[in-house]
Amino acid sequence: MLLDYEQPLYRPPSEASNLILQITIGCRFNQCSFCAMYKHKEYRLKSLDEIQHDINKARQFAPATTRIFLADGDAFNLSSDQLLSILELLQAAFPALTRVSCYATPANISAKTSAQLSLLRDNKLSLIYLGIESGSDTLLKKISKGASKNSIIRSLKMADAARIKVSATIILGLGGQQYSREHIAETISLLNLAPVTYLSTLQLFLDESSRTEFLNKFSGTFIEQSDAGILHELSALVSQLEPPKRIIFRTNHASNALALAGNLPKDKTRLTTEISQALDSPRLLTARSLRSL
Ligand code: SF4
C-alpha cells in the first residue's frame, strides 16, 4: 500500500527501500537555475493532522520501519520546533526507528542554532542531503544557489558539530568548459576545509524547462563539457581531495558517465587509475542515451 503522494516525488537513490513521508510539498527556495524538480509545485507545509494521517497509514503496512526520508525538496527549512513535533510523532509510531533524513540547504542549516541541531540529532534526524554543487562563488551566483563557499563551509561544520551526517553532491560540468578549472579548484578547496560523510557527483543535465534560465546566466558563453572534460574534472577532484574526515565517495548516480565507488583519500590511486582507463577507452562509459537525472 502506498501513501497518497503529491507527484512528482523525488528522493535520494539510497533511500529507495525506506519509508518516504511527504511533510512539505515542493521546495520553498525553488530558485536554483539548474533544477527543474519542483518548478511546477507550489510550496506548502502539510498540517500536523495530514502528517499524522500519513503516519497512521504507513504504520499499518510497515510498523517495523527503521528509516524514514522526509520529502519534498528542502524539508529542513521547517523550524526546529516544527521538525521536533514531527520527529516526536514518528518516534511514537515507529518504535524501531533509527534514522530520519531529508534534503537541506546551507541557509536552513545555518538558520538553526547549534543547540537546535543537536536536539534534532538526538531525536533521530541524523542524515541530511545537501547540494554543494560547486565551491566557486562565481558559479554559485550564476546558478542562484542562495549560498556562498563560506556559507556552505559554515553549515557543514555546524552539521558535523551536531553529529548530523551530511551526504553532499557536486555537479560535474556545472561551469561548462569556461569555468571548469575554477569550478573544480574551488570545490576541492571547500571539501578540504569542511567535513562531509558521503560525497556523490552528478553530471550537469539540463531539463528543457530549466535550460534557458540556466544558459542566460552565462550570457551565451556556456560550452558544455565533453565526456573527456568531465573525466578530467573527476580525476582532479579525486586526486587532490585531502578531506578533514574520511569520505565515502560514489559516482553511481544515473547522470554520470562513469560509476566509481571508494573511500577518500584512501582509494585515490585506484580511482584515478579507473578514470585514466576510461579516458583511454571511452567504451567503458555509460552511453549518453542511458544517462538521466
Ligand atoms: S536544488 Fe534543491 S534547493 Fe535548489 S531549487 Fe532544487 S530542490 Fe530547491
Tab-separated table of C-alpha atoms and ligand atoms in Angstrom:
chain	number	residue	atom	x	y	z
A	1	MET	CA	0.000	0.000	0.000
A	2	LEU	CA	1.360	3.396	-0.963
A	3	LEU	CA	0.786	6.754	0.661
A	4	ASP	CA	-1.051	9.361	-1.404
A	5	TYR	CA	1.963	11.303	-2.615
A	6	GLU	CA	1.648	14.594	-4.460
A	7	GLN	CA	3.701	13.888	-7.585
A	8	PRO	CA	6.390	14.239	-8.755
A	9	LEU	CA	8.124	12.685	-5.771
A	10	TYR	CA	11.926	12.751	-5.565
A	11	ARG	CA	14.198	11.044	-3.061
A	12	PRO	CA	17.906	10.169	-2.952
A	13	PRO	CA	18.756	6.802	-4.577
A	14	SER	CA	19.988	5.485	-1.217
A	15	GLU	CA	16.509	5.992	0.306
A	16	ALA	CA	14.824	3.673	-2.211
A	17	SER	CA	13.965	0.982	0.338
A	18	ASN	CA	12.955	3.361	3.142
A	19	LEU	CA	9.633	4.948	4.029
A	20	ILE	CA	9.152	8.276	2.243
A	21	LEU	CA	6.932	10.679	4.152
A	22	GLN	CA	5.941	13.885	2.394
A	23	ILE	CA	5.807	16.611	5.055
A	24	THR	CA	6.216	19.527	2.654
A	25	ILE	CA	5.175	19.930	-0.948
A	26	GLY	CA	7.736	21.363	-3.370
A	27	CYS	CA	10.796	23.420	-2.467
A	28	ARG	CA	10.416	26.673	-0.577
A	29	PHE	CA	13.608	28.093	-2.142
A	30	ASN	CA	12.969	26.803	-5.677
A	31	GLN	CA	15.443	29.177	-7.331
A	32	CYS	CA	18.455	27.058	-8.355
A	33	SER	CA	18.692	27.632	-12.099
A	34	PHE	CA	19.714	24.061	-12.997
A	35	CYS	CA	16.903	22.410	-11.011
A	36	ALA	CA	13.509	21.726	-12.558
A	37	MET	CA	12.293	19.295	-9.904
A	38	TYR	CA	9.696	21.472	-8.203
A	39	LYS	CA	9.180	24.275	-10.725
A	40	HIS	CA	5.522	23.308	-11.105
A	41	LYS	CA	4.713	22.698	-7.442
A	42	GLU	CA	3.582	25.462	-5.165
A	43	TYR	CA	5.379	25.171	-1.838
A	44	ARG	CA	3.387	24.322	1.261
A	45	LEU	CA	3.860	22.615	4.594
A	46	LYS	CA	1.424	19.816	5.326
A	47	SER	CA	-0.547	20.226	8.534
A	48	LEU	CA	0.279	18.018	11.511
A	49	ASP	CA	-3.125	16.345	11.024
A	50	GLU	CA	-2.263	15.464	7.420
A	51	ILE	CA	1.151	14.168	8.510
A	52	GLN	CA	-0.378	12.115	11.335
A	53	HIS	CA	-2.859	10.645	8.838
A	54	ASP	CA	0.036	9.521	6.592
A	55	ILE	CA	1.940	8.121	9.574
A	56	ASN	CA	-1.099	6.110	10.684
A	57	LYS	CA	-1.454	4.705	7.177
A	58	ALA	CA	2.250	3.865	6.895
A	59	ARG	CA	2.223	2.174	10.299
A	60	GLN	CA	-0.427	-0.252	9.036
A	61	PHE	CA	1.807	-1.694	6.329
A	62	ALA	CA	5.286	-1.009	7.747
A	63	PRO	CA	5.156	-0.984	11.555
A	64	ALA	CA	8.809	-2.077	11.842
A	65	THR	CA	10.100	0.895	9.833
A	66	THR	CA	13.645	1.844	10.821
A	67	ARG	CA	14.464	4.618	8.332
A	68	ILE	CA	12.320	7.497	7.075
A	69	PHE	CA	13.060	10.159	4.453
A	70	LEU	CA	11.126	13.410	4.805
A	71	ALA	CA	10.177	14.835	1.387
A	72	ASP	CA	9.941	17.134	-0.600
A	73	GLY	CA	12.748	19.444	-1.685
A	74	ASP	CA	14.074	21.133	1.436
A	75	ALA	CA	12.104	19.848	4.416
A	76	PHE	CA	14.885	21.100	6.675
A	77	ASN	CA	13.591	24.635	6.121
A	78	LEU	CA	10.959	23.937	8.803
A	79	SER	CA	11.719	25.469	12.160
A	80	SER	CA	13.391	23.351	14.780
A	81	ASP	CA	10.116	23.209	16.749
A	82	GLN	CA	8.126	22.074	13.703
A	83	LEU	CA	10.651	19.360	12.921
A	84	LEU	CA	10.730	18.217	16.549
A	85	SER	CA	6.938	17.869	16.598
A	86	ILE	CA	7.109	15.631	13.530
A	87	LEU	CA	10.039	13.619	14.925
A	88	GLU	CA	8.024	13.004	18.111
A	89	LEU	CA	5.108	11.641	16.065
A	90	LEU	CA	7.481	9.379	14.150
A	91	GLN	CA	9.210	8.018	17.236
A	92	ALA	CA	5.856	7.289	18.849
A	93	ALA	CA	4.579	5.482	15.746
A	94	PHE	CA	7.707	3.523	14.843
A	95	PRO	CA	9.487	2.109	17.917
A	96	ALA	CA	12.275	0.592	15.790
A	97	LEU	CA	13.107	3.935	14.127
A	98	THR	CA	16.860	4.534	13.884
A	99	ARG	CA	17.238	7.290	11.297
A	100	VAL	CA	15.313	10.193	9.817
A	101	SER	CA	16.760	12.111	6.867
A	102	CYS	CA	15.799	14.922	4.486
A	103	TYR	CA	17.160	17.388	1.956
A	104	ALA	CA	18.647	20.585	3.397
A	105	THR	CA	20.246	23.791	2.163
A	106	PRO	CA	23.196	25.695	3.679
A	107	ALA	CA	20.818	28.529	4.602
A	108	ASN	CA	18.355	26.375	6.504
A	109	ILE	CA	21.130	24.623	8.443
A	110	SER	CA	22.677	27.975	9.415
A	111	ALA	CA	19.267	29.335	10.429
A	112	LYS	CA	19.283	26.881	13.360
A	113	THR	CA	21.403	27.181	16.480
A	114	SER	CA	23.958	24.555	17.439
A	115	ALA	CA	21.704	23.501	20.328
A	116	GLN	CA	18.711	23.087	17.985
A	117	LEU	CA	20.738	20.985	15.550
A	118	SER	CA	21.928	18.755	18.391
A	119	LEU	CA	18.364	18.348	19.660
A	120	LEU	CA	17.195	17.315	16.176
A	121	ARG	CA	20.052	14.804	16.049
A	122	ASP	CA	19.102	13.453	19.472
A	123	ASN	CA	15.595	12.913	18.073
A	124	LYS	CA	16.963	10.773	15.227
A	125	LEU	CA	17.286	13.329	12.428
A	126	SER	CA	20.804	12.117	11.756
A	127	LEU	CA	21.363	12.499	7.994
A	128	ILE	CA	20.841	15.412	5.623
A	129	TYR	CA	21.353	15.545	1.874
A	130	LEU	CA	22.944	18.773	0.738
A	131	GLY	CA	23.656	20.009	-2.775
A	132	ILE	CA	27.007	21.799	-2.632
A	133	GLU	CA	27.075	21.871	-6.450
A	134	SER	CA	30.339	23.893	-6.538
A	135	GLY	CA	32.811	25.695	-4.313
A	136	SER	CA	33.142	28.532	-6.832
A	137	ASP	CA	31.399	31.719	-5.729
A	138	THR	CA	31.189	32.762	-9.397
A	139	LEU	CA	29.194	29.639	-10.249
A	140	LEU	CA	27.143	29.611	-7.054
A	141	LYS	CA	25.978	33.082	-8.021
A	142	LYS	CA	25.308	32.157	-11.640
A	143	ILE	CA	23.158	29.176	-10.603
A	144	SER	CA	21.301	31.244	-7.952
A	145	LYS	CA	22.203	28.751	-5.233
A	146	GLY	CA	21.498	31.215	-2.449
A	147	ALA	CA	24.799	30.251	-0.797
A	148	SER	CA	28.484	31.140	-0.967
A	149	LYS	CA	31.535	28.952	-0.488
A	150	ASN	CA	31.946	30.303	3.047
A	151	SER	CA	28.293	29.822	3.969
A	152	ILE	CA	28.441	26.219	2.756
A	153	ILE	CA	31.595	25.582	4.802
A	154	ARG	CA	29.950	27.128	7.866
A	155	SER	CA	26.820	24.984	7.505
A	156	LEU	CA	28.826	21.779	7.014
A	157	LYS	CA	30.837	22.489	10.141
A	158	MET	CA	27.645	23.168	12.123
A	159	ALA	CA	26.090	19.873	10.998
A	160	ASP	CA	29.274	17.994	11.840
A	161	ALA	CA	29.480	19.565	15.310
A	162	ALA	CA	25.891	18.410	15.936
A	163	ARG	CA	26.818	14.832	14.740
A	164	ILE	CA	24.414	15.105	11.800
A	165	LYS	CA	25.879	13.238	8.846
A	166	VAL	CA	25.924	15.038	5.504
A	167	SER	CA	25.545	13.359	2.152
A	168	ALA	CA	26.720	16.001	-0.320
A	169	THR	CA	26.549	16.277	-4.079
A	170	ILE	CA	28.564	18.292	-6.549
A	171	ILE	CA	27.755	18.755	-10.232
A	172	LEU	CA	30.464	17.934	-12.737
A	173	GLY	CA	30.374	20.129	-15.835
A	174	LEU	CA	28.479	22.854	-13.984
A	175	GLY	CA	30.763	25.613	-15.285
A	176	GLY	CA	30.986	24.219	-18.802
A	177	GLN	CA	34.429	24.446	-20.377
A	178	GLN	CA	34.991	28.102	-19.484
A	179	TYR	CA	34.755	27.747	-15.696
A	180	SER	CA	35.880	24.137	-15.374
A	181	ARG	CA	39.243	24.885	-13.745
A	182	GLU	CA	37.775	27.350	-11.225
A	183	HIS	CA	34.825	25.039	-10.512
A	184	ILE	CA	36.987	22.073	-9.579
A	185	ALA	CA	39.754	24.012	-7.779
A	186	GLU	CA	37.268	25.842	-5.562
A	187	THR	CA	35.216	22.697	-4.931
A	188	ILE	CA	38.345	20.830	-3.816
A	189	SER	CA	39.270	23.771	-1.607
A	190	LEU	CA	35.808	23.728	0.012
A	191	LEU	CA	35.811	19.965	0.596
A	192	ASN	CA	39.310	20.115	2.073
A	193	LEU	CA	38.039	22.550	4.704
A	194	ALA	CA	34.626	21.148	5.622
A	195	PRO	CA	33.669	17.583	6.622
A	196	VAL	CA	31.075	15.502	4.754
A	197	THR	CA	30.375	11.806	5.330
A	198	TYR	CA	29.240	10.911	1.822
A	199	LEU	CA	30.073	12.636	-1.448
A	200	SER	CA	28.464	11.925	-4.814
A	201	THR	CA	28.829	13.528	-8.176
A	202	LEU	CA	26.042	14.330	-10.596
A	203	GLN	CA	26.678	15.351	-14.177
A	204	LEU	CA	25.020	18.509	-15.434
A	205	PHE	CA	21.774	17.583	-17.151
A	206	LEU	CA	19.563	20.468	-18.229
A	207	ASP	CA	15.869	19.793	-18.439
A	208	GLU	CA	14.119	21.684	-21.259
A	209	SER	CA	12.219	23.729	-18.667
A	210	SER	CA	15.410	24.937	-16.940
A	211	ARG	CA	17.838	25.139	-19.880
A	212	THR	CA	17.074	28.718	-20.955
A	213	GLU	CA	17.173	30.136	-17.439
A	214	PHE	CA	20.468	28.342	-16.757
A	215	LEU	CA	22.158	29.407	-20.010
A	216	ASN	CA	21.017	33.033	-19.698
A	217	LYS	CA	23.231	33.444	-16.635
A	218	PHE	CA	26.273	32.647	-18.805
A	219	SER	CA	25.404	35.337	-21.376
A	220	GLY	CA	25.870	32.987	-24.333
A	221	THR	CA	29.343	31.814	-23.274
A	222	PHE	CA	28.435	28.374	-21.911
A	223	ILE	CA	30.085	25.477	-23.760
A	224	GLU	CA	29.054	22.081	-22.448
A	225	GLN	CA	31.797	19.807	-21.162
A	226	SER	CA	32.738	16.791	-23.258
A	227	ASP	CA	32.923	13.371	-21.609
A	228	ALA	CA	36.723	13.702	-21.569
A	229	GLY	CA	36.398	17.105	-19.879
A	230	ILE	CA	34.106	15.584	-17.244
A	231	LEU	CA	36.602	12.786	-16.592
A	232	HIS	CA	39.417	15.319	-16.186
A	233	GLU	CA	37.283	17.192	-13.644
A	234	LEU	CA	36.639	13.923	-11.812
A	235	SER	CA	40.312	12.974	-11.855
A	236	ALA	CA	41.402	16.352	-10.459
A	237	LEU	CA	38.775	16.118	-7.741
A	238	VAL	CA	39.711	12.607	-6.657
A	239	SER	CA	43.460	13.141	-6.784
A	240	GLN	CA	43.511	16.460	-4.914
A	241	LEU	CA	40.993	15.831	-2.146
A	242	GLU	CA	42.534	15.869	1.335
A	243	PRO	CA	39.337	15.991	3.399
A	244	PRO	CA	39.342	16.610	7.159
A	245	LYS	CA	37.474	13.304	7.639
A	246	ARG	CA	37.173	10.143	5.540
A	247	ILE	CA	34.660	10.496	2.684
A	248	ILE	CA	32.591	7.651	1.247
A	249	PHE	CA	32.677	8.574	-2.431
A	250	ARG	CA	30.271	7.458	-5.177
A	251	THR	CA	29.619	8.451	-8.786
A	252	ASN	CA	26.862	5.898	-9.311
A	253	HIS	CA	24.021	8.387	-9.913
A	254	ALA	CA	22.313	7.734	-13.258
A	255	SER	CA	23.549	11.056	-14.691
A	256	ASN	CA	27.234	10.020	-14.537
A	257	ALA	CA	29.341	8.786	-17.452
A	258	LEU	CA	31.486	6.602	-15.189
A	259	ALA	CA	30.469	4.789	-11.999
A	260	LEU	CA	33.100	4.788	-9.248
A	261	ALA	CA	32.994	3.788	-5.594
A	262	GLY	CA	35.590	4.081	-2.852
A	263	ASN	CA	36.781	5.892	0.234
A	264	LEU	CA	38.771	9.101	0.046
A	265	PRO	CA	41.616	9.738	0.442
A	266	LYS	CA	42.450	6.008	0.863
A	267	ASP	CA	41.371	4.839	-2.615
A	268	LYS	CA	42.732	7.769	-4.628
A	269	THR	CA	45.227	5.712	-6.623
A	270	ARG	CA	42.713	3.044	-7.644
A	271	LEU	CA	40.043	5.588	-8.553
A	272	THR	CA	42.382	7.765	-10.639
A	273	THR	CA	43.583	4.620	-12.432
A	274	GLU	CA	39.970	3.715	-13.263
A	275	ILE	CA	39.395	7.248	-14.600
A	276	SER	CA	42.565	7.044	-16.742
A	277	GLN	CA	41.399	3.721	-18.166
A	278	ALA	CA	38.038	5.286	-19.071
A	279	LEU	CA	39.817	8.212	-20.760
A	280	ASP	CA	41.772	5.692	-22.849
A	281	SER	CA	38.706	3.513	-23.560
A	282	PRO	CA	35.516	5.584	-23.927
A	283	ARG	CA	33.580	2.325	-24.424
A	284	LEU	CA	33.796	1.984	-20.611
A	285	LEU	CA	31.475	5.000	-20.271
A	286	THR	CA	27.705	4.761	-19.879
A	287	ALA	CA	26.067	5.702	-23.183
A	288	ARG	CA	24.610	9.236	-23.141
A	289	SER	CA	21.179	7.873	-24.039
A	290	LEU	CA	21.182	5.830	-20.813
A	291	ARG	CA	22.044	8.744	-18.520
A	292	SER	CA	19.376	10.749	-16.764
A	293	LEU	CA	18.637	12.708	-13.631
B	1	SF4	S1	18.362	22.201	-5.991
B	1	SF4	FE1	17.301	21.821	-4.039
B	1	SF4	S2	17.171	23.866	-3.064
B	1	SF4	FE2	17.621	24.218	-5.244
B	1	SF4	S3	15.605	24.515	-6.215
B	1	SF4	FE3	16.127	22.316	-6.425
B	1	SF4	S4	15.185	21.316	-4.651
B	1	SF4	FE4	15.235	23.526	-4.210
